[in-house]
Amino acid sequence: ELKEQRVGHLEKIIFLGREKMPAFNLGAFFNPRGLLALVKQEAYLQMAKNDRSGNIDQIIFQTELTSRDKDHLREPPAEGVFIWGFYLWNCAWDKTTGELSDNPSKAPHYMALPVVHLTCIPLESSLLHHPDNAKALENYACPVFQSRYTRSDSILEMNLHHDGILASRWSLRGVICTLRPY
């Protein structure tokens, strides 16, 4: 069934065209870093077009969890891409507040996350560049892996937070995201 979903998703991308595809299932790609590299390359080209000086600073990914489901998207975003297919482990995501919360049961479990809006921003305008900012201390750079059993290098770091709670809490609990529910 997973193989059929993957093939169906890739056929939809080919049929609609990448410009009209509302959201991408990152787990459907054999090389998800390839899609991420394409998004970053397009951001560099857009920045080069807007800044004629040729001085393009380092850019990083910025992720924002939306409250939307993949089936409710009809159009791609004006900037960046919508991606989905993430599973959050060892904590919960509260859709109403848009924040991390403790796992209600102590057993390791996962939950599917809503659609993520992925954009590229200059490094100097990110929270990571301003360590004295209180929001930076609450921002957890959650690593995203293919699965729980293949943790070589993370594919992406997703920005997750909870107001008033330091990010170290989530790293000590082993909070991760995967592209597969195993």
Short mmCIF file of C-alpha atoms in Angstrom, two decimals:
data_model
loop_
_atom_site.label_atom_id
_atom_site.label_comp_id
_atom_site.label_asym_id
_atom_site.label_seq_id
_atom_site.Cartn_x
_atom_site.Cartn_y
_atom_site.Cartn_z
CA GLU A 1 0.00 0.00 0.00
CA LEU A 2 2.85 2.40 0.81
CA LYS A 3 4.40 1.75 -2.61
CA GLU A 4 1.07 2.45 -4.34
CA GLN A 5 0.68 5.73 -2.43
CA ARG A 6 4.22 6.75 -3.37
CA VAL A 7 3.67 5.99 -7.06
CA GLY A 8 0.28 7.76 -7.03
CA HIS A 9 1.81 10.87 -5.49
CA LEU A 10 4.65 11.00 -8.01
CA GLU A 11 2.19 10.50 -10.90
CA LYS A 12 0.10 13.41 -9.58
CA ILE A 13 3.20 15.63 -9.56
CA ILE A 14 3.95 14.67 -13.17
CA PHE A 15 0.32 15.22 -14.23
CA LEU A 16 -0.24 18.58 -12.48
CA GLY A 17 3.27 19.90 -12.84
CA ARG A 18 5.40 21.01 -9.96
CA GLU A 19 4.11 24.61 -10.11
CA LYS A 20 0.48 23.53 -9.53
CA MET A 21 1.10 20.82 -6.96
CA PRO A 22 -0.43 22.05 -3.67
CA ALA A 23 1.71 19.94 -1.31
CA PHE A 24 4.47 17.35 -1.52
CA ASN A 25 4.77 14.15 0.48
CA LEU A 26 8.44 14.26 1.42
CA GLY A 27 8.40 10.53 2.25
CA ALA A 28 7.33 9.66 -1.32
CA PHE A 29 10.75 10.65 -2.65
CA PHE A 30 13.60 8.14 -2.61
CA ASN A 31 15.91 11.12 -2.12
CA PRO A 32 13.99 13.74 -0.11
CA ARG A 33 17.10 15.91 0.11
CA GLY A 34 16.80 16.38 -3.66
CA LEU A 35 13.46 18.15 -3.28
CA LEU A 36 14.85 20.26 -0.44
CA ALA A 37 17.88 21.20 -2.56
CA LEU A 38 15.53 22.29 -5.36
CA VAL A 39 13.58 24.53 -2.95
CA LYS A 40 16.80 26.10 -1.70
CA GLN A 41 18.12 26.58 -5.24
CA GLU A 42 14.93 28.38 -6.27
CA ALA A 43 15.21 30.63 -3.21
CA TYR A 44 18.81 31.52 -4.15
CA LEU A 45 17.72 32.33 -7.72
CA GLN A 46 14.85 34.53 -6.45
CA MET A 47 17.18 36.35 -4.05
CA ALA A 48 19.74 36.87 -6.83
CA LYS A 49 17.03 38.33 -9.05
CA ASN A 50 15.93 40.74 -6.32
CA ASP A 51 19.46 41.66 -5.23
CA ARG A 52 21.44 42.71 -8.27
CA SER A 53 24.66 43.17 -6.29
CA GLY A 54 25.34 39.43 -6.39
CA ASN A 55 25.86 39.27 -2.63
CA ILE A 56 23.71 36.39 -1.56
CA ASP A 57 24.02 35.47 2.07
CA GLN A 58 23.67 31.99 3.46
CA ILE A 59 20.04 30.87 3.63
CA ILE A 60 18.42 28.30 5.87
CA PHE A 61 15.11 26.50 5.94
CA GLN A 62 12.32 27.86 8.07
CA THR A 63 9.46 25.51 8.85
CA GLU A 64 6.05 26.43 10.14
CA LEU A 65 3.48 23.83 11.08
CA THR A 66 0.11 24.84 9.75
CA SER A 67 -3.20 23.66 11.14
CA ARG A 68 -4.20 22.39 7.70
CA ASP A 69 -4.60 18.87 6.41
CA LYS A 70 -3.09 17.90 3.05
CA ASP A 71 -6.54 17.16 1.61
CA HIS A 72 -7.72 20.73 2.25
CA LEU A 73 -5.01 22.37 0.15
CA ARG A 74 -5.92 23.43 -3.38
CA GLU A 75 -3.10 25.82 -4.29
CA PRO A 76 0.63 25.92 -3.54
CA PRO A 77 1.86 28.75 -1.29
CA ALA A 78 3.05 32.04 -2.78
CA GLU A 79 6.51 31.41 -1.35
CA GLY A 80 8.20 28.09 -0.56
CA VAL A 81 6.36 24.76 -0.59
CA PHE A 82 3.88 22.83 1.52
CA ILE A 83 5.21 19.43 2.59
CA TRP A 84 3.56 16.67 4.59
CA GLY A 85 4.11 13.11 5.75
CA PHE A 86 5.88 13.77 9.06
CA TYR A 87 5.48 11.63 12.17
CA LEU A 88 6.33 13.10 15.58
CA TRP A 89 7.76 10.72 18.22
CA ASN A 90 7.92 10.91 22.04
CA CYS A 91 5.63 13.92 22.50
CA ALA A 92 2.38 15.31 21.14
CA TRP A 93 1.40 18.26 18.96
CA ASP A 94 -1.54 20.34 20.08
CA LYS A 95 -3.30 21.57 16.94
CA THR A 96 -5.32 24.22 18.77
CA THR A 97 -2.34 26.01 20.33
CA GLY A 98 0.24 25.02 17.70
CA GLU A 99 2.71 23.89 20.35
CA LEU A 100 4.47 20.77 21.57
CA SER A 101 3.02 19.09 24.62
CA ASP A 102 4.03 16.19 26.81
CA ASN A 103 3.21 12.68 25.71
CA PRO A 104 0.07 11.69 27.64
CA SER A 105 1.19 8.08 27.85
CA LYS A 106 4.72 7.06 28.74
CA ALA A 107 4.93 4.47 25.95
CA PRO A 108 6.78 5.70 22.85
CA HIS A 109 4.27 6.53 20.16
CA TYR A 110 3.98 8.69 17.13
CA MET A 111 1.44 11.06 15.71
CA ALA A 112 1.05 12.44 12.20
CA LEU A 113 1.73 16.15 11.89
CA PRO A 114 -0.25 18.59 9.77
CA VAL A 115 1.12 20.23 6.65
CA VAL A 116 4.41 22.10 7.03
CA HIS A 117 5.12 25.36 5.19
CA LEU A 118 8.79 25.29 4.19
CA THR A 119 10.49 28.53 3.17
CA CYS A 120 14.06 29.76 2.89
CA ILE A 121 15.26 32.82 4.79
CA PRO A 122 18.63 34.55 5.19
CA LEU A 123 20.58 33.25 8.17
CA GLU A 124 20.94 36.69 9.75
CA SER A 125 17.16 37.15 9.95
CA SER A 126 16.55 33.82 11.68
CA LEU A 127 16.02 33.22 15.40
CA LEU A 128 19.14 31.05 15.41
CA HIS A 129 21.26 34.06 14.55
CA HIS A 130 20.05 35.95 17.63
CA PRO A 131 20.86 33.73 20.64
CA ASP A 132 19.91 36.45 23.13
CA ASN A 133 16.32 36.31 21.89
CA ALA A 134 14.08 34.39 24.35
CA LYS A 135 12.16 32.79 21.46
CA ALA A 136 15.40 31.24 20.20
CA LEU A 137 15.74 29.32 23.48
CA GLU A 138 12.20 27.92 23.10
CA ASN A 139 12.69 26.89 19.48
CA TYR A 140 13.49 23.18 19.21
CA ALA A 141 15.28 22.20 16.00
CA CYS A 142 13.64 18.78 15.73
CA PRO A 143 15.66 16.42 13.50
CA VAL A 144 13.76 14.64 10.71
CA PHE A 145 14.93 11.13 9.74
CA GLN A 146 13.75 8.60 7.15
CA SER A 147 12.66 6.26 9.95
CA ARG A 148 13.43 5.58 13.60
CA TYR A 149 15.84 2.83 12.59
CA THR A 150 17.90 4.73 10.01
CA ARG A 151 19.33 7.69 11.91
CA SER A 152 22.47 8.50 10.01
CA ASP A 153 22.06 12.18 9.11
CA SER A 154 18.92 14.17 9.55
CA ILE A 155 17.16 15.22 6.36
CA LEU A 156 15.89 18.47 7.80
CA GLU A 157 15.46 20.25 11.10
CA MET A 158 11.90 21.30 11.83
CA ASN A 159 11.23 24.33 14.05
CA LEU A 160 8.92 23.31 16.91
CA HIS A 161 8.23 25.23 20.10
CA HIS A 162 6.24 25.65 23.26
CA ASP A 163 6.04 29.09 24.82
CA GLY A 164 7.81 29.22 28.15
CA ILE A 165 9.56 25.83 27.83
CA LEU A 166 13.22 25.56 26.87
CA ALA A 167 14.08 23.50 23.79
CA SER A 168 16.44 21.31 25.82
CA ARG A 169 13.40 19.61 27.39
CA TRP A 170 12.42 18.11 24.03
CA SER A 171 15.92 17.01 23.10
CA LEU A 172 16.32 15.27 26.48
CA ARG A 173 13.09 13.37 25.80
CA GLY A 174 14.34 12.20 22.41
CA VAL A 175 11.71 14.02 20.37
CA ILE A 176 12.25 13.36 16.66
CA CYS A 177 10.29 13.36 13.42
CA THR A 178 10.33 10.65 10.78
CA LEU A 179 9.04 10.32 7.23
CA ARG A 180 7.70 6.85 7.95
CA PRO A 181 5.56 5.65 10.86
CA TYR A 182 8.22 3.15 11.96
#
